[in-house]
PDB file of C-alpha atoms in Angstrom:
ATOM      1  CA  MET D 181     -16.426  17.300 -21.457  1.00 45.00           C
ATOM      2  CA  SER D 182     -15.330  15.264 -18.437  1.00 61.00           C
ATOM      3  CA  ALA D 183     -12.957  16.671 -15.851  1.00 80.00           C
ATOM      4  CA  GLU D 184      -9.302  15.668 -16.217  1.00 91.00           C
ATOM      5  CA  PRO D 185      -7.428  13.660 -13.558  1.00 95.00           C
ATOM      6  CA  ILE D 186      -6.484  15.817 -10.608  1.00 96.00           C
ATOM      7  CA  ALA D 187      -2.695  15.352 -10.734  1.00 96.00           C
ATOM      8  CA  ARG D 188       0.162  13.227 -11.961  1.00 97.00           C
ATOM      9  CA  LEU D 189       0.861  10.837  -9.116  1.00 98.00           C
ATOM     10  CA  ARG D 190       4.582  10.076  -8.939  1.00 98.00           C
ATOM     11  CA  ALA D 191       4.603   7.249  -6.401  1.00 98.00           C
ATOM     12  CA  LEU D 192       2.914   5.588  -3.481  1.00 98.00           C
ATOM     13  CA  ARG D 193       4.531   7.346  -0.543  1.00 98.00           C
ATOM     14  CA  ALA D 194       3.191   5.929   2.724  1.00 98.00           C
ATOM     15  CA  VAL D 195       0.279   4.256   4.444  1.00 98.00           C
ATOM     16  CA  THR D 196      -1.242   4.866   7.859  1.00 98.00           C
ATOM     17  CA  LEU D 197      -2.771   1.885   9.636  1.00 98.00           C
ATOM     18  CA  ARG D 198      -5.047   2.055  12.632  1.00 98.00           C
ATOM     19  CA  SER D 199      -4.019  -0.843  14.854  1.00 98.00           C
ATOM     20  CA  THR D 200      -5.429  -2.464  17.972  1.00 98.00           C
ATOM     21  CA  ARG D 201      -1.862  -3.224  19.079  1.00 98.00           C
ATOM     22  CA  CYS D 202       0.144  -0.195  18.025  1.00 98.00           C
ATOM     23  CA  ALA D 203       3.031  -0.637  20.493  1.00 97.00           C
ATOM     24  CA  ASP D 204       3.466  -4.360  19.815  1.00 98.00           C
ATOM     25  CA  SER D 205       3.168  -3.881  16.075  1.00 98.00           C
ATOM     26  CA  GLY D 206       5.635  -0.996  16.168  1.00 98.00           C
ATOM     27  CA  GLU D 207       8.155  -3.279  17.852  1.00 98.00           C
ATOM     28  CA  PHE D 208       7.474  -6.010  15.271  1.00 98.00           C
ATOM     29  CA  TYR D 209       8.019  -3.725  12.280  1.00 98.00           C
ATOM     30  CA  ARG D 210      11.117  -2.221  13.892  1.00 98.00           C
ATOM     31  CA  GLU D 211      12.829  -5.250  15.407  1.00 97.00           C
ATOM     32  CA  VAL D 212      11.764  -8.070  13.079  1.00 98.00           C
ATOM     33  CA  TRP D 213      10.312  -6.698   9.835  1.00 98.00           C
ATOM     34  CA  GLY D 214      13.274  -4.388   9.247  1.00 97.00           C
ATOM     35  CA  LEU D 215      11.807  -0.874   9.172  1.00 97.00           C
ATOM     36  CA  ARG D 216      13.526   1.931  11.116  1.00 96.00           C
ATOM     37  CA  GLN D 217      11.665   4.112  13.595  1.00 97.00           C
ATOM     38  CA  VAL D 218      11.565   7.782  12.654  1.00 96.00           C
ATOM     39  CA  GLU D 219       9.458   9.138  15.502  1.00 95.00           C
ATOM     40  CA  THR D 220       7.008   8.013  18.138  1.00 96.00           C
ATOM     41  CA  ASP D 221       4.515   9.464  20.565  1.00 91.00           C
ATOM     42  CA  ARG D 222       2.058   7.976  23.037  1.00 89.00           C
ATOM     43  CA  ASP D 223      -0.344   6.460  20.494  1.00 94.00           C
ATOM     44  CA  ALA D 224       1.562   6.439  17.204  1.00 97.00           C
ATOM     45  CA  VAL D 225       4.811   5.419  15.562  1.00 98.00           C
ATOM     46  CA  TRP D 226       6.366   6.344  12.202  1.00 98.00           C
ATOM     47  CA  LEU D 227       8.720   3.954  10.379  1.00 98.00           C
ATOM     48  CA  ARG D 228      10.835   4.207   7.248  1.00 97.00           C
ATOM     49  CA  GLY D 229      12.400   1.801   4.783  1.00 96.00           C
ATOM     50  CA  SER D 230      15.943   1.971   3.449  1.00 95.00           C
ATOM     51  CA  GLY D 231      14.892   4.304   0.618  1.00 94.00           C
ATOM     52  CA  ASP D 232      14.547   8.078   0.559  1.00 92.00           C
ATOM     53  CA  GLU D 233      10.951   8.452   1.814  1.00 96.00           C
ATOM     54  CA  HIS D 234      10.678  10.108   5.236  1.00 96.00           C
ATOM     55  CA  HIS D 235       8.424   7.252   6.368  1.00 97.00           C
ATOM     56  CA  VAL D 236       6.484   4.491   4.650  1.00 98.00           C
ATOM     57  CA  LEU D 237       4.317   3.353   7.560  1.00 98.00           C
ATOM     58  CA  GLN D 238       2.510   5.114  10.379  1.00 98.00           C
ATOM     59  CA  LEU D 239       0.724   3.110  13.046  1.00 98.00           C
ATOM     60  CA  GLN D 240      -2.010   4.631  15.204  1.00 97.00           C
ATOM     61  CA  GLN D 241      -3.555   3.033  18.273  1.00 97.00           C
ATOM     62  CA  ALA D 242      -7.244   2.349  17.638  1.00 97.00           C
ATOM     63  CA  GLU D 243     -10.182   0.293  18.868  1.00 96.00           C
ATOM     64  CA  GLN D 244     -10.240  -1.707  15.629  1.00 96.00           C
ATOM     65  CA  ASN D 245      -7.921  -2.297  12.697  1.00 98.00           C
ATOM     66  CA  ALA D 246      -8.540   0.032   9.773  1.00 98.00           C
ATOM     67  CA  LEU D 247      -6.909   2.081   7.065  1.00 98.00           C
ATOM     68  CA  GLY D 248      -5.918   5.490   8.334  1.00 97.00           C
ATOM     69  CA  LYS D 249      -4.609   7.076   5.139  1.00 97.00           C
ATOM     70  CA  ILE D 250      -2.902   6.440   1.814  1.00 98.00           C
ATOM     71  CA  ALA D 251      -0.347   9.065   0.742  1.00 98.00           C
ATOM     72  CA  PHE D 252       0.795   9.657  -2.839  1.00 98.00           C
ATOM     73  CA  ALA D 253       3.706  11.816  -3.974  1.00 98.00           C
ATOM     74  CA  VAL D 254       3.071  14.778  -6.278  1.00 98.00           C
ATOM     75  CA  ALA D 255       5.933  16.844  -7.700  1.00 97.00           C
ATOM     76  CA  THR D 256       5.209  20.415  -6.568  1.00 98.00           C
ATOM     77  CA  PRO D 257       2.951  22.517  -4.328  1.00 98.00           C
ATOM     78  CA  ARG D 258       1.566  24.160  -7.472  1.00 98.00           C
ATOM     79  CA  GLU D 259       0.267  20.757  -8.582  1.00 98.00           C
ATOM     80  CA  ILE D 260      -1.363  20.322  -5.174  1.00 98.00           C
ATOM     81  CA  ASP D 261      -3.195  23.630  -5.608  1.00 98.00           C
ATOM     82  CA  ALA D 262      -4.285  22.620  -9.113  1.00 97.00           C
ATOM     83  CA  ALA D 263      -5.484  19.257  -7.768  1.00 98.00           C
ATOM     84  CA  ALA D 264      -7.796  21.035  -5.335  1.00 97.00           C
ATOM     85  CA  ALA D 265      -9.554  22.848  -8.168  1.00 96.00           C
ATOM     86  CA  ARG D 266      -9.829  19.661 -10.209  1.00 97.00           C
ATOM     87  CA  LEU D 267     -11.269  17.755  -7.259  1.00 97.00           C
ATOM     88  CA  ALA D 268     -14.006  20.379  -7.108  1.00 96.00           C
ATOM     89  CA  ALA D 269     -14.673  19.810 -10.811  1.00 95.00           C
ATOM     90  CA  HIS D 270     -15.105  16.110 -10.054  1.00 96.00           C
ATOM     91  CA  GLY D 271     -17.484  16.932  -7.219  1.00 95.00           C
ATOM     92  CA  VAL D 272     -15.087  15.659  -4.557  1.00 97.00           C
ATOM     93  CA  GLY D 273     -14.895  17.692  -1.355  1.00 97.00           C
ATOM     94  CA  LEU D 274     -11.705  18.316   0.583  1.00 98.00           C
ATOM     95  CA  VAL D 275     -11.031  16.999   4.067  1.00 97.00           C
ATOM     96  CA  THR D 276      -7.878  19.136   4.356  1.00 97.00           C
ATOM     97  CA  GLU D 277      -7.367  22.251   2.222  1.00 98.00           C
ATOM     98  CA  PRO D 278      -4.073  22.725   0.336  1.00 98.00           C
ATOM     99  CA  GLY D 279      -1.311  23.958   2.616  1.00 98.00           C
ATOM    100  CA  LYS D 280       1.518  22.974   4.882  1.00 98.00           C
ATOM    101  CA  LEU D 281       0.773  19.629   6.530  1.00 97.00           C
ATOM    102  CA  ASP D 282       0.891  19.606  10.312  1.00 95.00           C
ATOM    103  CA  GLN D 283       2.330  16.124  10.645  1.00 95.00           C
ATOM    104  CA  VAL D 284       5.564  14.217  11.088  1.00 95.00           C
ATOM    105  CA  GLY D 285       7.568  14.704   7.897  1.00 96.00           C
ATOM    106  CA  GLY D 286       5.745  17.937   7.043  1.00 97.00           C
ATOM    107  CA  GLY D 287       5.188  18.673   3.389  1.00 97.00           C
ATOM    108  CA  TYR D 288       2.604  20.589   1.416  1.00 98.00           C
ATOM    109  CA  GLY D 289      -0.560  18.740   0.573  1.00 98.00           C
ATOM    110  CA  LEU D 290      -4.282  18.117   0.721  1.00 98.00           C
ATOM    111  CA  ARG D 291      -6.597  15.288   1.725  1.00 98.00           C
ATOM    112  CA  PHE D 292      -9.919  13.971   0.475  1.00 98.00           C
ATOM    113  CA  ALA D 293     -11.999  10.811   0.801  1.00 98.00           C
ATOM    114  CA  ASP D 294     -12.703   8.235  -1.880  1.00 98.00           C
ATOM    115  CA  PRO D 295     -16.255   6.875  -2.370  1.00 97.00           C
ATOM    116  CA  GLU D 296     -15.820   4.262   0.388  1.00 98.00           C
ATOM    117  CA  GLY D 297     -14.509   6.774   2.901  1.00 97.00           C
ATOM    118  CA  ARG D 298     -10.790   6.052   2.604  1.00 98.00           C
ATOM    119  CA  LEU D 299      -8.618   9.055   3.351  1.00 98.00           C
ATOM    120  CA  VAL D 300      -6.253   9.925   0.494  1.00 98.00           C
ATOM    121  CA  GLU D 301      -3.404  12.413   0.812  1.00 98.00           C
ATOM    122  CA  LEU D 302      -1.423  14.085  -1.976  1.00 98.00           C
ATOM    123  CA  SER D 303       1.822  15.668  -0.846  1.00 98.00           C
ATOM    124  CA  ALA D 304       4.939  17.402  -2.087  1.00 98.00           C
ATOM    125  CA  GLU D 305       8.080  18.715  -0.387  1.00 97.00           C
ATOM    126  CA  VAL D 306       7.967  16.156   2.426  1.00 97.00           C
ATOM    127  CA  GLU D 307      11.148  16.231   4.508  1.00 94.00           C
ATOM    128  CA  ALA D 308      14.022  14.513   2.733  1.00 84.00           C
ATOM    129  CA  VAL D 309      16.032  11.730   4.335  1.00 88.00           C
ATOM    130  CA  VAL D 310      19.296  10.081   3.364  1.00 86.00           C
ATOM    131  CA  PRO D 311      18.810   6.508   2.115  1.00 84.00           C
ATOM    132  CA  GLY D 312      19.443   4.234   5.075  1.00 80.00           C
ATOM    133  CA  ASP D 313      21.280   1.500   3.182  1.00 78.00           C
ATOM    134  CA  PRO D 314      22.583   3.025  -0.067  1.00 68.00           C
ATOM    135  CA  TYR D 315      24.387  -0.155  -1.151  1.00 73.00           C
ATOM    136  CA  GLY D 316      21.427  -2.404  -0.382  1.00 74.00           C
ATOM    137  CA  HIS D 317      23.261  -4.948   1.762  1.00 84.00           C
ATOM    138  CA  ALA D 318      20.663  -5.401   4.510  1.00 90.00           C
ATOM    139  CA  ALA D 319      17.636  -7.664   3.960  1.00 95.00           C
ATOM    140  CA  VAL D 320      15.169  -4.913   4.846  1.00 95.00           C
ATOM    141  CA  PRO D 321      12.310  -3.247   2.939  1.00 97.00           C
ATOM    142  CA  ARG D 322      13.333  -0.511   0.522  1.00 95.00           C
ATOM    143  CA  LYS D 323       9.931   1.085   0.075  1.00 97.00           C
ATOM    144  CA  LEU D 324       6.197   0.583   0.254  1.00 98.00           C
ATOM    145  CA  ALA D 325       5.324  -1.571  -2.761  1.00 98.00           C
ATOM    146  CA  HIS D 326       1.534  -1.650  -2.798  1.00 98.00           C
ATOM    147  CA  VAL D 327      -1.643  -1.465  -0.768  1.00 98.00           C
ATOM    148  CA  VAL D 328      -4.436  -3.979  -1.419  1.00 98.00           C
ATOM    149  CA  LEU D 329      -7.918  -2.959  -0.345  1.00 98.00           C
ATOM    150  CA  ASN D 330     -11.162  -4.887  -0.114  1.00 98.00           C
ATOM    151  CA  THR D 331     -14.072  -3.105  -1.774  1.00 98.00           C
ATOM    152  CA  VAL D 332     -17.796  -3.691  -2.076  1.00 98.00           C
ATOM    153  CA  ASP D 333     -17.804  -2.379  -5.678  1.00 98.00           C
ATOM    154  CA  ILE D 334     -14.645  -3.052  -7.635  1.00 98.00           C
ATOM    155  CA  ASP D 335     -15.906  -1.278 -10.759  1.00 98.00           C
ATOM    156  CA  ALA D 336     -16.748   1.912  -8.853  1.00 98.00           C
ATOM    157  CA  ALA D 337     -13.401   1.836  -7.058  1.00 98.00           C
ATOM    158  CA  CYS D 338     -11.490   1.425 -10.313  1.00 98.00           C
ATOM    159  CA  GLU D 339     -13.545   4.123 -12.007  1.00 98.00           C
ATOM    160  CA  PHE D 340     -12.736   6.639  -9.249  1.00 98.00           C
ATOM    161  CA  TYR D 341      -9.023   5.870  -9.061  1.00 98.00           C
ATOM    162  CA  THR D 342      -8.600   5.985 -12.849  1.00 98.00           C
ATOM    163  CA  ARG D 343     -10.898   8.905 -13.681  1.00 97.00           C
ATOM    164  CA  VAL D 344     -10.088  11.125 -10.691  1.00 98.00           C
ATOM    165  CA  LEU D 345      -6.549  10.067  -9.761  1.00 98.00           C
ATOM    166  CA  GLY D 346      -5.390   9.206 -13.273  1.00 97.00           C
ATOM    167  CA  MET D 347      -4.215   5.692 -12.421  1.00 98.00           C
ATOM    168  CA  ARG D 348      -4.110   2.931 -15.046  1.00 98.00           C
ATOM    169  CA  ILE D 349      -5.329  -0.649 -14.731  1.00 98.00           C
ATOM    170  CA  SER D 350      -2.436  -3.004 -15.431  1.00 98.00           C
ATOM    171  CA  ASP D 351      -4.252  -6.332 -15.133  1.00 98.00           C
ATOM    172  CA  TRP D 352      -7.327  -8.080 -13.764  1.00 98.00           C
ATOM    173  CA  SER D 353      -7.584 -11.358 -11.882  1.00 97.00           C
ATOM    174  CA  GLU D 354     -10.890 -12.326 -13.463  1.00 97.00           C
ATOM    175  CA  HIS D 355     -13.435  -9.843 -12.040  1.00 97.00           C
ATOM    176  CA  GLN D 356     -12.178 -10.383  -8.503  1.00 98.00           C
ATOM    177  CA  MET D 357      -9.050  -8.221  -8.347  1.00 98.00           C
ATOM    178  CA  ALA D 358      -7.810  -5.186 -10.260  1.00 98.00           C
ATOM    179  CA  PHE D 359      -4.195  -3.981 -10.246  1.00 98.00           C
ATOM    180  CA  LEU D 360      -3.621  -0.233 -10.710  1.00 98.00           C
ATOM    181  CA  ARG D 361      -0.424   1.707 -11.339  1.00 98.00           C
ATOM    182  CA  CYS D 362       0.672   5.339 -11.195  1.00 98.00           C
ATOM    183  CA  ASN D 363       4.242   4.819 -12.454  1.00 98.00           C
ATOM    184  CA  ALA D 364       6.251   1.978 -13.989  1.00 98.00           C
ATOM    185  CA  ASP D 365       5.517  -0.433 -11.119  1.00 98.00           C
ATOM    186  CA  HIS D 366       2.845  -2.935 -12.196  1.00 98.00           C
ATOM    187  CA  HIS D 367       0.622  -1.904  -9.286  1.00 98.00           C
ATOM    188  CA  VAL D 368       0.722   0.355  -6.263  1.00 98.00           C
ATOM    189  CA  ILE D 369      -2.957  -0.160  -5.424  1.00 98.00           C
ATOM    190  CA  ALA D 370      -5.085  -3.245  -5.937  1.00 98.00           C
ATOM    191  CA  PHE D 371      -8.769  -3.746  -5.229  1.00 98.00           C
ATOM    192  CA  ASN D 372     -10.332  -7.041  -4.195  1.00 98.00           C
ATOM    193  CA  GLN D 373     -14.092  -7.526  -4.505  1.00 98.00           C
ATOM    194  CA  ALA D 374     -15.478  -8.322  -1.033  1.00 98.00           C
ATOM    195  CA  GLU D 375     -18.519  -8.033   1.184  1.00 97.00           C
ATOM    196  CA  PHE D 376     -17.204  -4.939   2.986  1.00 98.00           C
ATOM    197  CA  ALA D 377     -14.438  -2.348   2.699  1.00 98.00           C
ATOM    198  CA  SER D 378     -11.296  -3.199   4.658  1.00 98.00           C
ATOM    199  CA  VAL D 379      -7.529  -3.545   4.490  1.00 98.00           C
ATOM    200  CA  ASN D 380      -6.473  -6.703   2.663  1.00 98.00           C
ATOM    201  CA  HIS D 381      -2.685  -6.384   2.993  1.00 98.00           C
ATOM    202  CA  ILE D 382       0.293  -4.039   2.736  1.00 98.00           C
ATOM    203  CA  ALA D 383       3.371  -5.010   0.697  1.00 98.00           C
ATOM    204  CA  TYR D 384       6.968  -3.861   1.168  1.00 98.00           C
ATOM    205  CA  GLU D 385       9.553  -4.144  -1.583  1.00 98.00           C
ATOM    206  CA  MET D 386      12.893  -5.853  -1.007  1.00 97.00           C
ATOM    207  CA  ASN D 387      15.901  -4.990  -3.199  1.00 95.00           C
ATOM    208  CA  SER D 388      16.210  -8.417  -4.792  1.00 96.00           C
ATOM    209  CA  ILE D 389      14.995 -11.987  -4.540  1.00 97.00           C
ATOM    210  CA  ASP D 390      18.003 -12.705  -2.319  1.00 97.00           C
ATOM    211  CA  HIS D 391      16.963  -9.906   0.064  1.00 96.00           C
ATOM    212  CA  PHE D 392      13.411 -11.263  -0.090  1.00 98.00           C
ATOM    213  CA  MET D 393      14.472 -14.770   0.942  1.00 98.00           C
ATOM    214  CA  ARG D 394      16.863 -13.524   3.623  1.00 97.00           C
ATOM    215  CA  GLY D 395      14.072 -11.394   5.066  1.00 98.00           C
ATOM    216  CA  ILE D 396      11.807 -14.433   5.269  1.00 98.00           C
ATOM    217  CA  GLY D 397      14.677 -16.314   6.904  1.00 97.00           C
ATOM    218  CA  ARG D 398      15.022 -13.605   9.543  1.00 97.00           C
ATOM    219  CA  LEU D 399      11.336 -13.862  10.415  1.00 98.00           C
ATOM    220  CA  LYS D 400      11.556 -17.639  10.641  1.00 96.00           C
ATOM    221  CA  HIS D 401      14.577 -17.248  12.927  1.00 96.00           C
ATOM    222  CA  ASN D 402      12.302 -15.148  15.142  1.00 97.00           C
ATOM    223  CA  GLY D 403       9.702 -17.898  15.203  1.00 97.00           C
ATOM    224  CA  ILE D 404       7.383 -16.266  12.643  1.00 97.00           C
ATOM    225  CA  THR D 405       6.413 -18.393   9.652  1.00 95.00           C
ATOM    226  CA  PRO D 406       4.628 -17.168   6.522  1.00 96.00           C
ATOM    227  CA  LEU D 407       0.853 -17.285   6.308  1.00 97.00           C
ATOM    228  CA  TRP D 408       1.388 -17.927   2.599  1.00 97.00           C
ATOM    229  CA  GLY D 409       4.578 -18.238   0.568  1.00 97.00           C
ATOM    230  CA  PRO D 410       7.229 -17.927  -0.561  1.00 98.00           C
ATOM    231  CA  GLY D 411       5.957 -17.947  -4.111  1.00 97.00           C
ATOM    232  CA  ARG D 412       5.592 -15.821  -7.246  1.00 97.00           C
ATOM    233  CA  HIS D 413       2.318 -14.327  -8.439  1.00 97.00           C
ATOM    234  CA  GLY D 414       1.148 -14.336 -12.046  1.00 96.00           C
ATOM    235  CA  PRO D 415      -0.279 -10.782 -12.189  1.00 97.00           C
ATOM    236  CA  GLY D 416       2.660  -8.465 -11.498  1.00 97.00           C
ATOM    237  CA  SER D 417       5.171 -11.350 -11.581  1.00 97.00           C
ATOM    238  CA  ASN D 418       6.281 -10.377  -8.069  1.00 98.00           C
ATOM    239  CA  THR D 419       7.509 -12.723  -5.376  1.00 98.00           C
ATOM    240  CA  PHE D 420       5.403 -12.971  -2.230  1.00 98.00           C
ATOM    241  CA  GLY D 421       5.650 -13.957   1.390  1.00 98.00           C
ATOM    242  CA  TYR D 422       2.667 -12.995   3.563  1.00 98.00           C
ATOM    243  CA  PHE D 423       2.793 -12.614   7.343  1.00 98.00           C
ATOM    244  CA  ALA D 424       0.523 -11.244  10.075  1.00 98.00           C
ATOM    245  CA  ASP D 425       1.623  -8.468  12.435  1.00 98.00           C
ATOM    246  CA  PRO D 426       0.664  -8.588  16.148  1.00 98.00           C
ATOM    247  CA  ALA D 427      -2.686  -6.894  15.420  1.00 98.00           C
ATOM    248  CA  GLY D 428      -3.507  -9.434  12.714  1.00 98.00           C
ATOM    249  CA  LEU D 429      -2.963  -7.066   9.773  1.00 98.00           C
ATOM    250  CA  VAL D 430      -1.330  -8.789   6.815  1.00 98.00           C
ATOM    251  CA  CYS D 431       2.085  -7.590   5.644  1.00 98.00           C
ATOM    252  CA  GLU D 432       3.971  -8.885   2.620  1.00 98.00           C
ATOM    253  CA  TYR D 433       7.578  -9.031   1.510  1.00 98.00           C
ATOM    254  CA  THR D 434       7.844  -8.766  -2.272  1.00 98.00           C
ATOM    255  CA  SER D 435      10.479  -8.253  -4.955  1.00 98.00           C
ATOM    256  CA  GLU D 436      10.900  -8.142  -8.728  1.00 98.00           C
ATOM    257  CA  VAL D 437       7.603  -6.377  -9.413  1.00 98.00           C
ATOM    258  CA  ALA D 438       6.937  -6.213 -13.162  1.00 98.00           C
ATOM    259  CA  GLN D 439       7.818  -2.899 -14.791  1.00 98.00           C
ATOM    260  CA  VAL D 440       5.339  -1.438 -17.266  1.00 98.00           C
ATOM    261  CA  GLU D 441       6.329   0.192 -20.534  1.00 96.00           C
ATOM    262  CA  GLU D 442       3.332   2.438 -21.111  1.00 94.00           C
ATOM    263  CA  ASP D 443       3.224   2.280 -24.902  1.00 90.00           C
ATOM    264  CA  ALA D 444       3.732  -1.474 -25.048  1.00 94.00           C
ATOM    265  CA  TRP D 445       1.809  -2.906 -22.068  1.00 96.00           C
ATOM    266  CA  LEU D 446      -1.403  -4.809 -22.729  1.00 95.00           C
ATOM    267  CA  CYS D 447      -3.841  -5.244 -19.860  1.00 97.00           C
ATOM    268  CA  ARG D 448      -4.889  -8.880 -19.531  1.00 96.00           C
ATOM    269  CA  VAL D 449      -7.395 -10.867 -17.515  1.00 98.00           C
ATOM    270  CA  TRP D 450      -5.772 -13.665 -15.533  1.00 97.00           C
ATOM    271  CA  ARG D 451      -7.671 -16.795 -14.554  1.00 95.00           C
ATOM    272  CA  ARG D 452      -7.903 -17.423 -10.811  1.00 94.00           C
ATOM    273  CA  THR D 453      -6.164 -20.769 -10.546  1.00 92.00           C
ATOM    274  CA  PRO D 454      -3.575 -22.084  -8.064  1.00 88.00           C
ATOM    275  CA  GLU D 455      -1.048 -22.339 -10.899  1.00 90.00           C
ATOM    276  CA  LEU D 456      -1.357 -18.631 -11.715  1.00 89.00           C
ATOM    277  CA  SER D 457      -1.638 -17.350  -8.137  1.00 92.00           C
ATOM    278  CA  ASP D 458       1.753 -19.009  -7.516  1.00 95.00           C
ATOM    279  CA  LEU D 459       3.828 -19.621 -10.644  1.00 96.00           C
ATOM    280  CA  TRP D 460       6.513 -21.448  -8.651  1.00 96.00           C
ATOM    281  CA  GLY D 461       4.074 -23.964  -7.216  1.00 95.00           C
ATOM    282  CA  THR D 462       5.816 -23.728  -3.834  1.00 95.00           C
ATOM    283  CA  ALA D 463       3.076 -22.021  -1.817  1.00 95.00           C
ATOM    284  CA  GLY D 464      -0.077 -23.623  -3.147  1.00 89.00           C
ATOM    285  CA  PRO D 465      -3.440 -21.828  -3.004  1.00 90.00           C
ATOM    286  CA  PRO D 466      -4.176 -19.473  -0.068  1.00 92.00           C
ATOM    287  CA  SER D 467      -5.582 -21.269   2.961  1.00 93.00           C
ATOM    288  CA  LYS D 468      -8.767 -20.390   4.834  1.00 95.00           C
ATOM    289  CA  ASP D 469      -6.573 -18.784   7.504  1.00 95.00           C
ATOM    290  CA  VAL D 470      -4.885 -16.542   4.938  1.00 96.00           C
ATOM    291  CA  ARG D 471      -8.229 -15.539   3.466  1.00 96.00           C
ATOM    292  CA  ALA D 472      -9.620 -14.790   6.935  1.00 97.00           C
ATOM    293  CA  HIS D 473      -6.682 -12.508   7.734  1.00 97.00           C
ATOM    294  CA  MET D 474      -6.997 -10.724   4.382  1.00 98.00           C
ATOM    295  CA  ARG D 475     -10.738 -10.346   4.836  1.00 98.00           C
ATOM    296  CA  GLY D 476     -10.104  -8.051   7.799  1.00 97.00           C
ATOM    297  CA  VAL D 477     -12.895  -6.267   9.628  1.00 97.00           C
ATOM    298  CA  PRO D 478     -15.396  -3.731   8.238  1.00 97.00           C
ATOM    299  CA  ASP D 479     -13.776  -0.313   7.902  1.00 97.00           C
ATOM    300  CA  PRO D 480     -16.252   2.574   8.408  1.00 94.00           C
ATOM    301  CA  GLY D 481     -13.854   5.086   6.826  1.00 95.00           C
ATOM    302  CA  TYR D 482     -12.218   8.283   7.945  1.00 94.00           C
ATOM    303  CA  SER D 483     -15.435  10.006   9.059  1.00 91.00           C
ATOM    304  CA  ALA D 484     -15.716   7.603  11.995  1.00 90.00           C
ATOM    305  CA  TRP D 485     -12.495   8.848  13.584  1.00 85.00           C
ATOM    306  CA  TRP D 486     -10.914  11.769  11.680  1.00 77.00           C
ATOM    307  CA  ARG D 487     -10.559  15.128  13.385  1.00 59.00           C
ATOM    308  CA  SER D 488      -9.097  17.718  11.058  1.00 40.00           C
TER     309      SER D 488
END
C-alpha cells in the first residue's frame, strides 16, 4: 500500500527568491510593483501583498538568481508533525525538523527538498497581519498567485507533487507544461519542461481585471513596459502581464484565475498555439526575449547554499 500524501495544503503562502540585485529589486517590488515592505536586513527584504499573509515574497542577495524556498500553508502544528512522519514513509528526508521557525513571521513548520533540490516549507501559525487594503481600492497585488518552475523531468515533478504533497493536476499544455492546484485556484504551481531546473516566473494576483490593467498602467508610467501582455491564457483562463525585475527574474500580474469545482472539473490537454496561449489575441506569442527571461539560469538547489 502506497504512503498517503503528507498533508492537506491550504494555500501557496510565500516564495523566497535569491537575487543578484536584492536591494534594487526590493525597491522595485516596493515602489513600483505595489508590495509593502514588512522587514529588511543587510542582505534580505520581506514584502507583503494587501491580503492577510505576513509576507508573500522574500528576496535574498545571492551570486546568481535562484529559488530560495516555496512555502505552503497547513492548518495546524499537529498536521506539521504528522507530515514529518509521512515524509519518512515516502523516503523523503527533512532539512528542518518540525518546530518553531526561526524566521521573519515565525510559525511552526518543517522543510524538505523535492527531487530537484527545491526547498519546500510547510507552515502553520505564521504571524497574522491585518489586510492592508480591505476594500480593494488600490491596484496592488492581493496575494501570491502561482510559481512556475522549469524542470528537467515534468513527469517526475508532477508525480512527486501529487503523490507526496497531494496536489492535483488541473490541466496540461500538451506535454510541455502542467498546472497543479492545492485548493480551488486552477494552479498554484506549474512545471515547464526544460533543459535545466530554474525559476520560470512568479505571479501575483490582482483583485480584478480593472486592478490588473491599472497596475500595468502604473508600471508603464514608471517607464516599464510588459515583456509579454496584456492578454488572457487558455489554461487557467487568467489574465497576464509579464515583466522583469531588476535582476531579470520574471514577475507577472494576473487576475480572474479559474476556480475549480473538484467533483466537476475535467483535466484537459491544451494545444500549444498562439490562439490558446492568448485568448484575447492582444499579446501574440511569447518573443525570444520573453523565453530567454523565463529560461533563467541553472539552479543547483538548496544544498548549494542552505545552512540550517
